[in-house]
mmCIF file of C-alpha atoms in Angstrom:
data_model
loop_
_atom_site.group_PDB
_atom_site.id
_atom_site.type_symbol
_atom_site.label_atom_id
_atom_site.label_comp_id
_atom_site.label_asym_id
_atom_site.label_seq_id
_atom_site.Cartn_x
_atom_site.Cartn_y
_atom_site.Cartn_z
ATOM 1 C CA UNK A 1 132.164 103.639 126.050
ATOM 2 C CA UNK A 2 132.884 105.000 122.674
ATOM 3 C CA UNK A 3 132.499 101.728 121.021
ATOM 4 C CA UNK A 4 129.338 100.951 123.012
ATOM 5 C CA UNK A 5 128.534 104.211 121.550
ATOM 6 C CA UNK A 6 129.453 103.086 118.051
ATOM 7 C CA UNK A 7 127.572 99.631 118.223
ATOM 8 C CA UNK A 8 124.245 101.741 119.105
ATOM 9 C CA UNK A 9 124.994 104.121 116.104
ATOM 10 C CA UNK A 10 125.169 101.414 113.602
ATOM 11 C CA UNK A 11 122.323 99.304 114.798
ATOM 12 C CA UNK A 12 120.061 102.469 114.611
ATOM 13 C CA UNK A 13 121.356 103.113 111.277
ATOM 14 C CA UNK A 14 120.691 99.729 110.291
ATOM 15 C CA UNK A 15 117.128 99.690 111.649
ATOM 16 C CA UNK A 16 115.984 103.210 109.663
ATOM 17 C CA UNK A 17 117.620 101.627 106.728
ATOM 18 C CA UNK A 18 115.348 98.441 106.935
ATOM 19 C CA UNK A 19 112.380 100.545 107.570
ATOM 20 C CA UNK A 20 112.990 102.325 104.496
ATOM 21 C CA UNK A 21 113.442 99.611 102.711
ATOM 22 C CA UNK A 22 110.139 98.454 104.410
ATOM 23 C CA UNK A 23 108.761 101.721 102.692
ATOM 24 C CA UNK A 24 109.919 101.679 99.251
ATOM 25 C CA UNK A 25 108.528 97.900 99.085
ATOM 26 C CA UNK A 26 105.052 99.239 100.001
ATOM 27 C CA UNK A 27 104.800 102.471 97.731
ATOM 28 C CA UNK A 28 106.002 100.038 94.748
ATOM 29 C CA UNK A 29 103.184 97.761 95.796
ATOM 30 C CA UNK A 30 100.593 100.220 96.546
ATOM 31 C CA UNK A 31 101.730 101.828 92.601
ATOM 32 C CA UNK A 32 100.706 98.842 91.152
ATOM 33 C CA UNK A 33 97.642 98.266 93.015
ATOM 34 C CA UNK A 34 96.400 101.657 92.179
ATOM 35 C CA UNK A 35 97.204 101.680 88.194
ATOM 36 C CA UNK A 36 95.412 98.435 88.295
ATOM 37 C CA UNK A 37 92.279 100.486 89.888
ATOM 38 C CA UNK A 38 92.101 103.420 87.693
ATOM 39 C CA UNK A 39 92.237 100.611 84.907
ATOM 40 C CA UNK A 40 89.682 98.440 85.955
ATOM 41 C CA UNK A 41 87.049 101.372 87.059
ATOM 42 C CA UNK A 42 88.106 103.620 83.474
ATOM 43 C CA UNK A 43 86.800 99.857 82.042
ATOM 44 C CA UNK A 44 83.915 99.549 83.812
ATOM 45 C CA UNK A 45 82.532 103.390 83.872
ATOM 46 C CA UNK A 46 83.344 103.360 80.203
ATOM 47 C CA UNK A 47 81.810 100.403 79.201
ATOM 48 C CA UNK A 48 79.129 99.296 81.790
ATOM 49 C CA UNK A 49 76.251 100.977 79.277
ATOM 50 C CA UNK A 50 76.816 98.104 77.230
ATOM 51 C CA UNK A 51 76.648 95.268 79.303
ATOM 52 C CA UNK A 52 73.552 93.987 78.273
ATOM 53 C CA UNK A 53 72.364 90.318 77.132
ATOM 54 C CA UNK A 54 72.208 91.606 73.834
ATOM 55 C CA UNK A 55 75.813 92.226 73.694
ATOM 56 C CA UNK A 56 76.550 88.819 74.568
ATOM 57 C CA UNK A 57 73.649 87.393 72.312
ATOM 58 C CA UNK A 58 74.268 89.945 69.077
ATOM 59 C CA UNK A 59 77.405 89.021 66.218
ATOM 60 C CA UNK A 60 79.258 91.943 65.209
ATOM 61 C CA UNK A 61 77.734 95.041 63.886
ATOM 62 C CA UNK A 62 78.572 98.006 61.918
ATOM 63 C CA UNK A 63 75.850 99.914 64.103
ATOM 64 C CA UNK A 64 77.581 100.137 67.647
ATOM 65 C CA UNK A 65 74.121 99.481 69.505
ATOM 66 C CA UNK A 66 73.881 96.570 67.929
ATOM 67 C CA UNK A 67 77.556 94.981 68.131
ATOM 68 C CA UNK A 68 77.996 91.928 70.528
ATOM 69 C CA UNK A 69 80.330 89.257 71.033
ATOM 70 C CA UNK A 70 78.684 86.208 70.463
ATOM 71 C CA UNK A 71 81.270 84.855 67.513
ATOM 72 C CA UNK A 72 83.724 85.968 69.531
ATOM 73 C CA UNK A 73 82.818 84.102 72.645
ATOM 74 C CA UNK A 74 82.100 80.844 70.554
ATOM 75 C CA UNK A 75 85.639 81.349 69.148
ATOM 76 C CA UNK A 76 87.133 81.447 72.116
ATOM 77 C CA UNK A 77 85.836 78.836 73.535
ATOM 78 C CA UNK A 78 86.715 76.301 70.598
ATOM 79 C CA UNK A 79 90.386 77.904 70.903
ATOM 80 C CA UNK A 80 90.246 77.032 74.277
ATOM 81 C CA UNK A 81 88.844 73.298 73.733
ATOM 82 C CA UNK A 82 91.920 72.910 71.163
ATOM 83 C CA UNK A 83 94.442 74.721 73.168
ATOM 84 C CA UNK A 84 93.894 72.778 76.428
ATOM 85 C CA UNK A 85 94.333 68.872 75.824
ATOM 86 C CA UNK A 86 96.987 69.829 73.036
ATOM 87 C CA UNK A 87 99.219 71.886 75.576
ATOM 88 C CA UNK A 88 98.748 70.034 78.579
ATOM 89 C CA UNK A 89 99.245 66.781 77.213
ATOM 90 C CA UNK A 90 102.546 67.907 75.144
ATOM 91 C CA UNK A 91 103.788 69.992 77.759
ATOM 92 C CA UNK A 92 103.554 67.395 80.750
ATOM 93 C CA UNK A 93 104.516 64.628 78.769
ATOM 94 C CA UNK A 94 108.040 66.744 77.659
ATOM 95 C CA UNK A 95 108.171 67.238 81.339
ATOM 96 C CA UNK A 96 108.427 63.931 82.824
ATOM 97 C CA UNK A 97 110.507 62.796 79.378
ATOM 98 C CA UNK A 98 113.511 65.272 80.458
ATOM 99 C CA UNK A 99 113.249 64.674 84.134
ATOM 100 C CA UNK A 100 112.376 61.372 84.605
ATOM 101 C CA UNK A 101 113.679 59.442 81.389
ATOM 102 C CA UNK A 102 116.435 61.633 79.407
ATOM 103 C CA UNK A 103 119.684 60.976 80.450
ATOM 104 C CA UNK A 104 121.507 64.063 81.583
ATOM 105 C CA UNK A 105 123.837 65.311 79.725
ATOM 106 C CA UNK A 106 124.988 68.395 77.338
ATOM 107 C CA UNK A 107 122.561 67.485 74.528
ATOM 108 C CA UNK A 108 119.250 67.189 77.220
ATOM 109 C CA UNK A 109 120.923 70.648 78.933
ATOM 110 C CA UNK A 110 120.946 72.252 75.644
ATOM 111 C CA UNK A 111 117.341 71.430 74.896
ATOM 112 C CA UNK A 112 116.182 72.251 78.615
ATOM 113 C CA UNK A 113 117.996 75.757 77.973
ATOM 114 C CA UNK A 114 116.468 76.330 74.512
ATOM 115 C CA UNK A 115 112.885 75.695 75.474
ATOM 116 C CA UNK A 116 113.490 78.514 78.663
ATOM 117 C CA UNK A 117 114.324 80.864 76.586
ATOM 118 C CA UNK A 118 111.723 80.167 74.126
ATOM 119 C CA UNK A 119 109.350 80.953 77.028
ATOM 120 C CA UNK A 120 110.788 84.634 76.212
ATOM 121 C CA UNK A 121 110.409 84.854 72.834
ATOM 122 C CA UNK A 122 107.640 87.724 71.753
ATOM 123 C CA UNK A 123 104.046 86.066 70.577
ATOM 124 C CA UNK A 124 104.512 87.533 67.207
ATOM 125 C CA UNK A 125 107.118 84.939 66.405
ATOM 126 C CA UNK A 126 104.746 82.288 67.301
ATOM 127 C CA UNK A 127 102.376 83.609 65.006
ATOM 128 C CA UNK A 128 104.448 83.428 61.939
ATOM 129 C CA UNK A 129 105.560 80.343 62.701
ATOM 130 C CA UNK A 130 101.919 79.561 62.670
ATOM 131 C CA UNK A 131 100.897 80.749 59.496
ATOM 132 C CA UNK A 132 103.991 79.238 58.021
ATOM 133 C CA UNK A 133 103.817 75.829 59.142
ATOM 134 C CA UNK A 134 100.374 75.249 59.882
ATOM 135 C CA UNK A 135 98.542 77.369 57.514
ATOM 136 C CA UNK A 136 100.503 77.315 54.510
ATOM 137 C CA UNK A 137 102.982 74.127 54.471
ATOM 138 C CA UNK A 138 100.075 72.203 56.022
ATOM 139 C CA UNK A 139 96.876 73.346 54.391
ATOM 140 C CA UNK A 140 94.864 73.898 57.776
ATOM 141 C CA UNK A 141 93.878 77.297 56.573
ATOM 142 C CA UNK A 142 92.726 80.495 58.830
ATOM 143 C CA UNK A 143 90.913 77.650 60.928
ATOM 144 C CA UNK A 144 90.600 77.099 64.787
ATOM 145 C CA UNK A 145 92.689 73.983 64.520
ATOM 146 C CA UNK A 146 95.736 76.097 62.601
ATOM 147 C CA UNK A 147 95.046 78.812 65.567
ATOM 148 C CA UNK A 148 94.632 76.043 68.472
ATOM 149 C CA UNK A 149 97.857 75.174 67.617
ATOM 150 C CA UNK A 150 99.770 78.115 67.238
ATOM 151 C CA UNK A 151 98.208 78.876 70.848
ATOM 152 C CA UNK A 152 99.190 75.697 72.077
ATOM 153 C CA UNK A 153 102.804 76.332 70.974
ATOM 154 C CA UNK A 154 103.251 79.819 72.132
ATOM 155 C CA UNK A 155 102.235 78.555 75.680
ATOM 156 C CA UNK A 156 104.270 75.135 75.859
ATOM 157 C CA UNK A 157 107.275 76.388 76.978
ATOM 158 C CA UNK A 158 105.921 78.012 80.203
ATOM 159 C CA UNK A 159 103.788 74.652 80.763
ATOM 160 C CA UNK A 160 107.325 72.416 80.269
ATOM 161 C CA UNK A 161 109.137 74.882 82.749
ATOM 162 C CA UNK A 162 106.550 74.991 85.626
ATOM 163 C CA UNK A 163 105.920 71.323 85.207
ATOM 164 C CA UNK A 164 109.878 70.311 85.236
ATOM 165 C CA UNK A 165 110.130 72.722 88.468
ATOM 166 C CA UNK A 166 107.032 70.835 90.396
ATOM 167 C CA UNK A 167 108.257 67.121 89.725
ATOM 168 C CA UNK A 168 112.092 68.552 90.736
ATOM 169 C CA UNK A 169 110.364 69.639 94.292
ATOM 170 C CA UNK A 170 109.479 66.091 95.159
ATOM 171 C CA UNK A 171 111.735 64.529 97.644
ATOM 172 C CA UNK A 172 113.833 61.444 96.730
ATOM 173 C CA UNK A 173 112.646 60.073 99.573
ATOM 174 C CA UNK A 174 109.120 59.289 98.305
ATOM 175 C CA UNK A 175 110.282 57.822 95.106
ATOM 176 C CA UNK A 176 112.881 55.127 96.941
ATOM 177 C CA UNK A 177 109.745 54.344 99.398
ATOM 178 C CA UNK A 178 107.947 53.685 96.062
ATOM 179 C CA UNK A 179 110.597 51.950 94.581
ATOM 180 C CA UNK A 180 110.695 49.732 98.095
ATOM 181 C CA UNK A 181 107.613 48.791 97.689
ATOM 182 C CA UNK A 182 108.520 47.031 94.131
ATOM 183 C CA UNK A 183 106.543 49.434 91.705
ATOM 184 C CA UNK A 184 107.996 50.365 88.249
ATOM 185 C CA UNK A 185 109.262 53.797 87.533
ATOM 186 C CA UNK A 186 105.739 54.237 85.622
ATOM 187 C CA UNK A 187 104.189 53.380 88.381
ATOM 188 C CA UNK A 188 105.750 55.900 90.986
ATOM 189 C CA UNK A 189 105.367 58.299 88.494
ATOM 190 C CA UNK A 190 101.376 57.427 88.076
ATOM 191 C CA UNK A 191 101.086 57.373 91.634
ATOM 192 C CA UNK A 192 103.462 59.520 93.768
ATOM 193 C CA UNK A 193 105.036 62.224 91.385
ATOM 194 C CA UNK A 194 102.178 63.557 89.502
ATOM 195 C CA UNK A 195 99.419 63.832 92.453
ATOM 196 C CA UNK A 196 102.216 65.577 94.111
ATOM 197 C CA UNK A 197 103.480 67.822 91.452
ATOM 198 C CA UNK A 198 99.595 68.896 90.088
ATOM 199 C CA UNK A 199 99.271 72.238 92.408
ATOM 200 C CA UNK A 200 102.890 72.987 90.630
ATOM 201 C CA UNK A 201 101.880 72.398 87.094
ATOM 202 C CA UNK A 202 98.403 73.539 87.295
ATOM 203 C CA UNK A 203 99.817 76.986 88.707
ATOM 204 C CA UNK A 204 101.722 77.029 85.737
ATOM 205 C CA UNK A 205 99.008 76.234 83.424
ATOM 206 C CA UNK A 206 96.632 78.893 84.882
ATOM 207 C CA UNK A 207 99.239 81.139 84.037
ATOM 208 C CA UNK A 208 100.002 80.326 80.202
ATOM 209 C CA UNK A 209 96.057 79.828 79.553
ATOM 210 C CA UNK A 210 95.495 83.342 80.589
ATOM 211 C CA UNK A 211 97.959 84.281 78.244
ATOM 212 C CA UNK A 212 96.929 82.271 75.231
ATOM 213 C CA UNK A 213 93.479 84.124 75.931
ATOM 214 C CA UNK A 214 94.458 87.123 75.960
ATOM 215 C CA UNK A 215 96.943 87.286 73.222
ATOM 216 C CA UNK A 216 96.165 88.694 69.930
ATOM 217 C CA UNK A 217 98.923 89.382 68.258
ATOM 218 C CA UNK A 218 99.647 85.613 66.962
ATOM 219 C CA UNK A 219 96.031 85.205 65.517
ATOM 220 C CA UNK A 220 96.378 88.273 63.502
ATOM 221 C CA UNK A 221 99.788 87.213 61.732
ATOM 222 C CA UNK A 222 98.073 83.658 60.880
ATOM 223 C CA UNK A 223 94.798 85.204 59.580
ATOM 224 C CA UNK A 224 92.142 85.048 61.866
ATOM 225 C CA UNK A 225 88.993 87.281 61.342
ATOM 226 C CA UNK A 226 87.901 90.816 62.442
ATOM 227 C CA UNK A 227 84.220 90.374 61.493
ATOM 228 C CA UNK A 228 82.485 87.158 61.711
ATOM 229 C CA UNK A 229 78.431 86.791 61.752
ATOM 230 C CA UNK A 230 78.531 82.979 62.415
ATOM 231 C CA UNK A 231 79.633 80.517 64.402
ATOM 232 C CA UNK A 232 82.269 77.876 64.112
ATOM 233 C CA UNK A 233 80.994 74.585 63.125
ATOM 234 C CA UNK A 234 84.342 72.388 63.440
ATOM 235 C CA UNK A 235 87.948 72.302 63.708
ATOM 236 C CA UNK A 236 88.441 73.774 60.252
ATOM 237 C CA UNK A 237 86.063 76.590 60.750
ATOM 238 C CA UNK A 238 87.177 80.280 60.527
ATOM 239 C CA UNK A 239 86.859 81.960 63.619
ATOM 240 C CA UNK A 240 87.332 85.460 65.571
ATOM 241 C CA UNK A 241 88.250 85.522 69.501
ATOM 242 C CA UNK A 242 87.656 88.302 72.182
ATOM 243 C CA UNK A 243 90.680 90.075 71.988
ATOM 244 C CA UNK A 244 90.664 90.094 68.278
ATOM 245 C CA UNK A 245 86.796 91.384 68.455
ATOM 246 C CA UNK A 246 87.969 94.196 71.202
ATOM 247 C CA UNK A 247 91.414 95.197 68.949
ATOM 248 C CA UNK A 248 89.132 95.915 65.986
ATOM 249 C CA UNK A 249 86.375 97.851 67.756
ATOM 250 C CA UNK A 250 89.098 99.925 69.299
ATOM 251 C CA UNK A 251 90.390 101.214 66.072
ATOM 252 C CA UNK A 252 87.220 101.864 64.630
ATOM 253 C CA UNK A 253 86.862 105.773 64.330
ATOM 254 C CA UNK A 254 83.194 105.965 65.971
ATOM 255 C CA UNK A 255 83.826 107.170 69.420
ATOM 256 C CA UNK A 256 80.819 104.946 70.871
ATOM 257 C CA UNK A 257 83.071 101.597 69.651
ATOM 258 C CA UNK A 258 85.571 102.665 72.373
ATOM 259 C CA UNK A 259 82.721 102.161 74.555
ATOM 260 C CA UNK A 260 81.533 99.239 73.043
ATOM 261 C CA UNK A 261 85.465 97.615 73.548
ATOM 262 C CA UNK A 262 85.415 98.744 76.962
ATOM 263 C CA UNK A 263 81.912 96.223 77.320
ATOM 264 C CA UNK A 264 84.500 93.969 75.466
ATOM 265 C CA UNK A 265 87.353 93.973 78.065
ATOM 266 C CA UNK A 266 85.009 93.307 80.922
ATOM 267 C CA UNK A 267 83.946 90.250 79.265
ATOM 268 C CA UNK A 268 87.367 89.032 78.372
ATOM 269 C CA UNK A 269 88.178 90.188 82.284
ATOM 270 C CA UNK A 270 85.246 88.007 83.653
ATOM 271 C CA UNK A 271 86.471 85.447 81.404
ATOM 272 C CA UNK A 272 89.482 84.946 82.373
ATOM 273 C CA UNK A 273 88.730 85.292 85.996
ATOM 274 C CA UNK A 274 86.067 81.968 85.939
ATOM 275 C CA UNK A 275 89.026 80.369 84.192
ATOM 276 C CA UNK A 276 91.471 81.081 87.051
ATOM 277 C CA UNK A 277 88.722 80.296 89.978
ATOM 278 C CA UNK A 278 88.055 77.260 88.115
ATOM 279 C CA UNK A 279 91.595 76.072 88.057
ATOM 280 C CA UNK A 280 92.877 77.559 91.279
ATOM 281 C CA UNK A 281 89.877 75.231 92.714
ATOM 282 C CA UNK A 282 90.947 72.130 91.122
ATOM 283 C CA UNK A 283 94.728 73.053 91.937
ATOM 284 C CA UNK A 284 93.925 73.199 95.758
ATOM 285 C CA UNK A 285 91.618 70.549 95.803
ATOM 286 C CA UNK A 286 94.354 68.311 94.525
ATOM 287 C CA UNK A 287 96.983 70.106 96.604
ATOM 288 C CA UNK A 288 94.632 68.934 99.761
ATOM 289 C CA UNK A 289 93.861 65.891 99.084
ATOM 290 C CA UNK A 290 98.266 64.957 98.564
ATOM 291 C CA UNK A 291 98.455 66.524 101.859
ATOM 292 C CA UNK A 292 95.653 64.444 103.088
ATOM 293 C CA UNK A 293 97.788 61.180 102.081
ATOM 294 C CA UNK A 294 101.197 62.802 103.175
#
């Protein structure tokens, strides 16, 4: 009796313990959710006066009524174009070098480990590494090529890890049915690891774009501009980007720019967010149509 009596105690204990653990989980989530509210709608309330054509259509003012982001927007954009075939390419290709080609052993384990923890090293870094290499040993200058590729670099390592941890997820199975069926190594690679892997590396690469977006702090080490009333014109262009526009509104000492980076941050939010839908879209289409053939 007494141990029936024990056995009860302790799975009642057990059950108020996993319903408060049930709890905790929530509140944390519910925190998060609700900082991320007051954010957004402080954004929006503060800058929604500004969201006008204009703003997108005007280059950077002195006069707050008159500032607008379209430099800024063009920047972007030609970061983006450099960023995206540079990062992809490198990263995927690094990817299916170490995993399908290097042979394992210490020296291809010490290279794996040195690019994870690279994915942790703070953007600042990148950005001297940028102005060092690229602007100064290389000549590019303050130009959208020397910034593409300081982008591209502080995002590779994410790109290399995600894509090494979708081609690892495909079953051995499918390559020795390739291999059955007499194609090369290339070929199964071409045809049954990368369709398979995309929705793995594309995750990934939703992920580091939005970062390389978003970041400032690399740009401003290797030079790029605060005020721009032009657009670029090539590859070795100067150039200004959204967050850099945003950063130097919000230090201005007018109280109306605060409003006027506020207008900013929605942009950059909407931005990003076409970006994402855009490659989430792709990512599930491809995702479908592997299952489709599975």
């Amino acid at each position: 009796m007494n141990r029936s009596n024990e056995s009860r105690a302790r799975i009642s204990r057990r059950i108020l313990w996993n319903k408060i653990v049930e709890k905790i989980f929530f509140l944390a989530t519910l925190f998060g959710i609700i900082v991320l509210a007051i954010l957004l709608l402080r954004i929006f309330f503060q800058g929604k006066d500004y969201l006008r054509l204009d703003f997108l259509l005007n280059y950077a003012s002195r006069k707050p009524e008159l500032a607008g982001l379209k430099a800024a927007i063009a920047g972007t954009i030609w970061m983006m174009a450099m960023i995206i075939p540079v990062s992809l390419s490198v990263g995927v290709g690094t990817a299916i070098y170490l995993e399908e080609y290097a042979p394992k052993n210490k020296w291809t384990t010490f290279i794996e480990m040195n690019i994870s923890n690279l994915a942790g090293v703070p953007s600042i870094v990148f950005g001297l590494l940028g102005l060092t290499v690229f602007v100064r040993i290389l000549g590019m200058g303050r130009s959208v090529l020397a910034g593409g590729l300081t982008m591209s670099l502080l995002i590779l390592p994410v790109i290399v890890v995600a894509s090494q941890e979708a081609i690892r997820s495909i079953p051995a199975e499918q390559y020795e049915a390739s291999y059955a069926l007499g194609a090369t190594k290339w070929q199964t690679i071409q045809t049954v690891v990368l369709p398979a892997a995309i929705p793995g590396i594309l995750t990934g690469a939703i992920l580091a774009l939005s970062r390389s977006v978003g970041e400032t702090a690399p740009l401003l080490m290797m030079g790029a501009m605060t005020f721009i009333a032009y657009l670029p014109e090539n590859v070795f262009s100067s150039f200004t980007v959204i967050p850099i526009q945003i950063f130097n509104w919000a230090g201005r000492p007018q109280e109306d720019f605060q409003s006027v980076a506020a207008a900013g941050s929605i942009v950059l939010l909407v931005f990003l967010l076409i970006m994402n839908s855009a490659a989430i879209f792709i990512r599930n289409k491809f995702s479908k149509r592997y299952k489709g053939n599975k």
